[in-house]
Tab-separated table of C-alpha atoms in Angstrom:
chain	number	residue	atom	x	y	z
A	588	SER	CA	-0.046	-0.018	0.125
A	589	GLY	CA	3.049	2.231	0.157
A	590	LEU	CA	2.513	3.141	3.844
A	591	GLY	CA	5.221	1.054	5.388
A	592	PRO	CA	5.305	-1.164	8.364
A	593	ARG	CA	2.523	-0.772	10.911
A	594	VAL	CA	2.015	-1.802	14.443
A	595	TYR	CA	-1.462	-2.890	15.790
A	596	VAL	CA	-2.086	-2.236	19.555
A	597	SER	CA	-4.858	-3.456	21.456
A	598	GLU	CA	-6.622	-1.313	23.984
A	599	ALA	CA	-8.447	-4.264	25.679
A	600	TRP	CA	-9.645	-4.019	29.189
A	601	VAL	CA	-8.967	-7.900	29.977
A	602	THR	CA	-8.001	-9.643	33.050
A	603	PRO	CA	-6.116	-11.910	34.103
A	604	ALA	CA	-2.997	-11.464	32.031
A	605	GLU	CA	-3.271	-14.834	30.353
A	606	GLU	CA	-6.557	-13.915	28.824
A	607	LEU	CA	-5.068	-10.608	27.622
A	608	ALA	CA	-2.205	-12.335	26.072
A	609	LYS	CA	-4.541	-14.139	23.618
A	610	TYR	CA	-4.794	-10.795	21.853
A	611	ILE	CA	-1.115	-11.014	20.930
A	612	ARG	CA	-0.532	-14.398	19.952
A	613	PRO	CA	1.632	-14.762	16.692
A	614	ASP	CA	-1.480	-14.495	14.461
A	615	GLU	CA	-3.099	-11.716	16.408
A	616	LEU	CA	-2.146	-8.182	17.237
A	617	HIS	CA	1.580	-7.009	17.805
A	618	THR	CA	1.111	-5.479	21.321
A	619	THR	CA	-1.538	-4.492	23.756
A	620	PHE	CA	-1.857	-1.891	26.659
A	621	ASN	CA	-0.999	-3.489	29.861
A	622	PHE	CA	-4.111	-2.261	32.093
A	623	ASP	CA	-3.097	-4.340	35.115
A	624	ALA	CA	0.114	-2.315	35.423
A	625	LEU	CA	-1.965	0.917	35.066
A	626	MET	CA	-4.450	-0.274	37.896
A	627	CYS	CA	-1.903	-1.738	40.191
A	628	GLU	CA	-1.450	0.050	43.556
A	629	TRP	CA	1.851	1.750	44.761
A	630	THR	CA	3.216	-1.017	46.883
A	631	ALA	CA	6.261	-3.268	46.468
A	632	ALA	CA	4.416	-6.392	46.594
A	633	SER	CA	1.601	-5.632	43.966
A	634	GLN	CA	3.931	-4.054	41.633
A	635	ARG	CA	6.286	-7.224	41.605
A	636	ASN	CA	3.267	-9.503	41.262
A	637	VAL	CA	2.062	-7.367	38.197
A	638	ILE	CA	5.473	-7.559	36.583
A	639	ASP	CA	5.845	-11.303	37.150
A	640	LEU	CA	2.364	-11.951	35.816
A	641	THR	CA	2.988	-9.799	32.711
A	642	LEU	CA	6.286	-11.242	31.891
A	643	ALA	CA	5.031	-14.916	32.306
A	644	SER	CA	1.941	-14.216	30.247
A	645	THR	CA	3.586	-12.395	27.337
A	646	GLY	CA	6.478	-14.730	27.386
A	647	ALA	CA	4.165	-17.729	26.717
A	648	VAL	CA	2.816	-16.298	23.476
A	649	GLY	CA	6.218	-14.786	22.349
A	650	ALA	CA	5.031	-11.155	22.551
A	651	PRO	CA	6.823	-8.208	24.046
A	652	PRO	CA	5.456	-7.018	27.417
A	653	THR	CA	4.227	-3.466	27.763
A	654	TRP	CA	3.871	-1.110	30.610
A	655	VAL	CA	1.355	1.759	31.059
A	656	LEU	CA	0.766	4.258	33.903
A	657	ALA	CA	-2.111	6.406	32.602
A	658	ASN	CA	-4.458	6.928	29.617
A	659	HIS	CA	-7.337	9.047	28.259
A	660	ASP	CA	-9.927	7.090	30.383
A	661	THR	CA	-8.315	7.022	33.740
A	662	THR	CA	-7.399	9.498	36.627
A	663	ARG	CA	-3.902	11.019	36.109
A	664	VAL	CA	-1.143	9.067	37.810
A	665	VAL	CA	-0.162	12.115	39.969
A	666	THR	CA	-3.528	12.357	41.479
A	667	ARG	CA	-4.026	8.640	41.894
A	668	TYR	CA	-0.623	8.111	43.568
A	669	GLY	CA	-1.378	11.107	45.902
A	670	ARG	CA	-4.429	9.428	47.300
A	671	SER	CA	-4.719	6.916	50.267
A	672	VAL	CA	-5.943	4.356	47.778
A	673	THR	CA	-3.510	4.222	44.940
A	674	GLY	CA	-4.955	1.408	42.899
A	675	ALA	CA	-5.911	-2.379	42.995
A	676	ARG	CA	-3.999	-5.076	44.993
A	677	PHE	CA	-2.322	-7.789	43.036
A	678	THR	CA	-1.427	-11.250	44.345
A	679	PRO	CA	0.733	-13.784	42.624
A	680	THR	CA	-2.263	-15.164	40.844
A	681	GLY	CA	-3.724	-11.886	39.703
A	682	ILE	CA	-5.982	-9.018	40.803
A	683	ASP	CA	-7.485	-9.232	44.164
A	684	HIS	CA	-11.117	-8.955	43.023
A	685	GLU	CA	-12.634	-8.411	46.490
A	686	ALA	CA	-10.465	-5.643	47.300
A	687	PHE	CA	-10.797	-4.120	43.808
A	688	ALA	CA	-14.582	-4.215	44.111
A	689	GLY	CA	-14.361	-2.239	47.261
A	690	ILE	CA	-12.237	0.697	45.794
A	691	GLY	CA	-15.342	2.261	44.395
A	692	ALA	CA	-16.892	2.451	47.792
A	693	VAL	CA	-13.719	4.267	49.290
A	694	PRO	CA	-14.154	8.100	48.956
A	695	ALA	CA	-11.445	9.608	46.782
A	696	GLY	CA	-10.515	11.896	49.743
A	697	ALA	CA	-7.968	14.662	49.561
A	698	THR	CA	-5.033	14.322	47.128
A	699	ASP	CA	-1.465	15.067	48.136
A	700	VAL	CA	-0.216	16.309	44.870
A	701	ALA	CA	3.323	16.600	45.991
A	702	LEU	CA	3.371	13.122	47.070
A	703	GLY	CA	1.612	11.954	43.792
A	704	ARG	CA	4.226	13.755	41.865
A	705	LYS	CA	7.004	12.249	43.674
A	706	ARG	CA	5.734	8.755	43.493
A	707	ALA	CA	4.855	9.407	39.644
A	708	ARG	CA	8.671	10.261	39.119
A	709	ALA	CA	9.669	6.985	40.706
A	710	ALA	CA	7.175	5.069	38.783
A	711	VAL	CA	8.323	6.122	35.369
A	712	LEU	CA	11.828	4.842	36.333
A	713	LEU	CA	10.362	1.694	37.181
A	714	GLU	CA	8.312	1.474	33.896
A	715	LEU	CA	11.139	2.491	31.742
A	716	ALA	CA	13.478	-0.042	33.233
A	717	LEU	CA	11.347	-2.977	32.604
A	718	PRO	CA	11.751	-5.203	29.568
A	719	GLY	CA	9.554	-4.518	26.550
A	720	GLY	CA	7.752	-1.287	25.457
A	721	ALA	CA	6.368	1.608	27.565
A	722	TYR	CA	3.548	3.956	26.752
A	723	VAL	CA	3.432	7.713	27.980
A	724	TYR	CA	0.081	9.452	28.219
A	725	GLN	CA	0.512	12.978	27.033
A	726	GLY	CA	0.949	15.348	30.057
A	727	ASP	CA	2.496	12.778	32.233
A	728	GLU	CA	5.840	13.713	31.188
A	729	LEU	CA	4.963	17.184	32.743
A	730	GLY	CA	3.686	15.795	36.122
A	731	LEU	CA	0.113	17.184	35.315
A	732	GLU	CA	-2.462	16.332	37.922
A	733	GLU	CA	-5.989	15.589	37.384
A	734	VAL	CA	-8.214	18.625	36.928
A	735	GLU	CA	-11.258	18.014	39.257
A	736	ASP	CA	-12.910	21.395	39.363
A	737	ILE	CA	-14.102	21.807	35.715
A	738	PRO	CA	-17.374	23.687	35.993
A	739	GLU	CA	-20.386	21.431	35.285
A	740	GLU	CA	-21.420	23.633	32.392
A	741	LEU	CA	-18.051	23.061	30.521
A	742	LEU	CA	-17.824	19.196	30.858
A	743	GLN	CA	-17.599	17.558	27.598
A	744	ASP	CA	-17.568	13.799	28.402
A	745	PRO	CA	-20.764	12.137	27.312
A	746	THR	CA	-20.789	10.230	30.549
A	747	TRP	CA	-21.837	13.379	32.324
A	748	GLU	CA	-25.197	13.570	30.398
A	749	ARG	CA	-25.614	9.732	30.165
A	750	SER	CA	-25.466	9.277	33.930
A	751	GLY	CA	-27.936	12.052	34.504
A	752	HIS	CA	-25.244	14.279	35.813
A	753	THR	CA	-23.972	12.016	38.548
A	754	VAL	CA	-20.623	11.059	37.020
A	755	ARG	CA	-18.426	13.775	35.796
A	756	GLY	CA	-16.506	11.572	33.410
A	757	ARG	CA	-12.838	11.638	31.998
A	758	ASP	CA	-12.485	15.252	31.205
A	759	GLY	CA	-10.064	15.731	34.206
A	760	CYS	CA	-7.403	13.779	32.394
A	761	ARG	CA	-8.026	15.412	29.095
A	762	VAL	CA	-7.361	19.114	29.798
A	763	PRO	CA	-5.081	20.479	26.995
A	764	MET	CA	-1.332	20.452	27.779
A	765	PRO	CA	0.317	23.731	28.983
A	766	TRP	CA	3.200	24.667	26.393
A	767	SER	CA	4.232	28.175	27.189
A	768	GLY	CA	3.492	31.550	29.000
A	769	THR	CA	2.212	32.270	32.219
A	770	GLN	CA	-1.493	32.285	31.715
A	771	ALA	CA	-4.042	30.004	30.225
A	772	PRO	CA	-4.313	28.745	27.519
A	773	TYR	CA	-0.549	28.353	27.963
A	774	GLY	CA	0.152	28.299	24.116
A	775	PHE	CA	-2.772	25.957	23.457
A	776	GLY	CA	-4.738	28.391	21.258
A	777	THR	CA	-5.119	32.032	22.236
A	778	ALA	CA	-7.282	33.969	24.619
A	779	GLU	CA	-9.803	34.628	21.767
A	780	THR	CA	-9.842	30.982	20.768
A	781	PRO	CA	-9.461	28.972	24.100
A	782	PRO	CA	-9.387	25.220	24.098
A	783	TRP	CA	-12.546	23.145	24.744
A	784	LEU	CA	-11.615	22.493	28.357
A	785	PRO	CA	-10.296	25.152	30.790
A	786	GLN	CA	-6.765	24.797	32.383
A	787	PRO	CA	-5.826	25.505	36.011
A	788	THR	CA	-4.621	28.931	36.705
A	789	ASP	CA	-1.602	27.618	38.553
A	790	TRP	CA	-0.026	25.553	35.631
A	791	SER	CA	2.427	28.289	34.589
A	792	GLY	CA	5.137	26.324	36.286
A	793	LEU	CA	4.297	23.074	34.497
A	794	THR	CA	4.507	24.360	31.112
A	795	VAL	CA	7.066	22.817	28.677
A	796	GLU	CA	8.668	26.286	28.402
A	797	ALA	CA	9.087	26.508	32.200
A	798	GLN	CA	10.321	22.966	32.615
A	799	ASN	CA	12.887	23.354	29.875
A	800	ARG	CA	14.561	25.849	32.114
A	801	ASP	CA	14.646	23.352	35.129
A	802	PRO	CA	17.344	20.740	34.990
A	803	ASN	CA	15.328	18.902	37.866
A	804	SER	CA	11.831	19.157	36.371
A	805	HIS	CA	9.507	16.250	35.594
A	806	LEU	CA	10.120	16.654	31.845
A	807	ALA	CA	13.937	16.789	32.375
A	808	LEU	CA	13.691	13.359	34.212
A	809	TYR	CA	11.619	11.972	31.378
A	810	ARG	CA	14.260	12.998	28.752
A	811	THR	CA	17.148	11.838	30.888
A	812	ALA	CA	15.648	8.543	31.504
A	813	LEU	CA	14.420	7.981	27.805
A	814	ALA	CA	18.002	8.910	26.694
A	815	GLU	CA	19.680	6.498	29.058
A	816	ARG	CA	17.157	3.644	28.103
A	817	ARG	CA	18.118	4.069	24.551
A	818	ALA	CA	21.823	4.200	25.151
A	819	ASN	CA	22.206	1.608	27.512
A	820	PRO	CA	22.501	-1.957	26.182
A	821	ALA	CA	20.867	-3.449	29.461
A	822	LEU	CA	17.551	-1.820	28.651
A	823	GLY	CA	14.986	-2.631	26.070
A	824	ASP	CA	14.410	-6.231	25.319
A	825	GLY	CA	15.522	-9.163	27.424
A	826	GLY	CA	14.932	-10.367	30.972
A	827	LEU	CA	15.552	-9.402	34.614
A	828	SER	CA	16.356	-11.004	37.849
A	829	TRP	CA	14.870	-9.937	41.154
A	830	VAL	CA	17.284	-8.893	44.108
A	831	GLU	CA	16.204	-10.774	46.990
A	832	GLY	CA	16.614	-10.177	50.770
A	833	LEU	CA	15.911	-6.397	50.705
A	834	PRO	CA	14.031	-4.329	53.476
A	835	GLU	CA	10.197	-4.472	53.256
A	836	GLY	CA	8.999	-2.058	50.611
A	837	VAL	CA	12.140	-2.039	48.652
A	838	LEU	CA	11.941	-3.522	45.277
A	839	ALA	CA	14.941	-4.027	43.114
A	840	PHE	CA	16.011	-6.052	39.902
A	841	ASP	CA	19.013	-6.490	37.783
A	842	ARG	CA	19.440	-6.542	34.057
A	843	GLU	CA	22.559	-7.276	32.123
A	844	PRO	CA	25.005	-6.026	31.574
A	845	GLY	CA	25.539	-4.310	34.897
A	846	PHE	CA	22.254	-2.486	35.454
A	847	ARG	CA	20.096	-2.257	38.530
A	848	CYS	CA	16.795	-0.537	39.258
A	849	VAL	CA	15.741	0.244	42.859
A	850	VAL	CA	12.465	1.443	43.957
A	851	ASN	CA	11.538	2.493	47.650
A	852	PHE	CA	7.995	2.067	48.188
A	853	GLY	CA	8.573	2.223	51.978
A	854	PRO	CA	8.679	4.814	54.517
A	855	GLU	CA	12.183	4.463	55.541
A	856	PRO	CA	15.408	5.629	53.514
A	857	TYR	CA	17.261	2.887	51.926
A	858	SER	CA	21.262	2.894	51.790
A	859	LEU	CA	22.467	2.098	48.266
A	860	PRO	CA	25.360	-0.202	47.451
A	861	GLU	CA	28.580	1.794	47.971
A	862	ASP	CA	30.211	0.462	44.801
A	863	ALA	CA	27.259	1.411	42.516
A	864	GLU	CA	27.073	4.404	40.208
A	865	ALA	CA	23.821	6.347	40.050
A	866	LEU	CA	22.799	6.827	36.420
A	867	VAL	CA	19.262	8.319	36.742
A	868	ALA	CA	17.261	8.964	39.920
A	869	SER	CA	13.962	10.564	40.739
A	870	GLY	CA	15.456	12.383	43.758
A	871	ASP	CA	18.781	13.293	45.360
A	872	VAL	CA	20.907	10.237	45.835
A	873	SER	CA	24.183	12.141	46.247
A	874	ALA	CA	24.506	10.955	49.824
A	875	GLY	CA	24.058	7.282	48.713
A	876	VAL	CA	20.722	7.083	50.314
A	877	LEU	CA	17.368	6.516	48.470
A	878	GLY	CA	14.341	8.141	50.040
A	879	ALA	CA	10.835	7.166	50.508
A	880	ASP	CA	8.860	6.826	47.211
A	881	GLU	CA	11.946	7.234	45.108
A	882	ALA	CA	13.779	5.326	42.458
A	883	VAL	CA	17.080	5.162	40.934
A	884	TRP	CA	19.048	3.417	38.153
A	885	LEU	CA	22.364	2.102	39.068
A	886	ARG	CA	25.510	0.873	37.120
A	887	ARG	CA	26.697	-2.164	39.163
């Protein structure tokens, strides 16, 4: 047809992992979104279980694993990770359906955006260190939070009307990205032609323009991690081996040659190996300590 090679991606909300893998058998699609990874809570145990289940199910059909933190139908990762309930619990056999069914009955409560952003920085290092492909939802590279105060008369998602004005829908994660400037619409349109959804008035520090000036910004972390992922022979395809015997809440795995990813889900600082060199970190590890809700890539 002259269009060149194409990749088919399944957006299938299917669980357990072995059922999802049926979509990516050799005679089916090439890859699929990993919604188990997206739904997983921010704990070391659940994250490890999701990773093991994903690698086993995709490996059984010879397909590449994928990793997803967010998409256009779900609450932004910064907001989810800033709440008391961060997602669904996963056991070694799959999602804990009883616990998951109860999530909807738990009030969302207040969101600690700073905590959510800190965890989101660690999460992307975990995601990009894993074997296979990774999907990034627009705005996650800027650390955008869910916009939860859109006026009712401006809501666009059909869910709002179809639910009889009881469910606000997905507009909060679909607010246009801030590109530049200090006032809305931040380079996404003009004051005379504003975008279809209003942007928060406090997003000036999250614009691409502002983050380009900050070497420690969310955007800078993404760029640094993606560059290292592209250059490091240990990353991309291949396997991993878990590091055992770590403190509760600390998750680490090795990839060859000479790479280690460490994520601290727990509340206590974790002392890093003295002979390891930090390649990319979500926080300051200059003192050789990985803080709570932080991640680091090491050269062993």
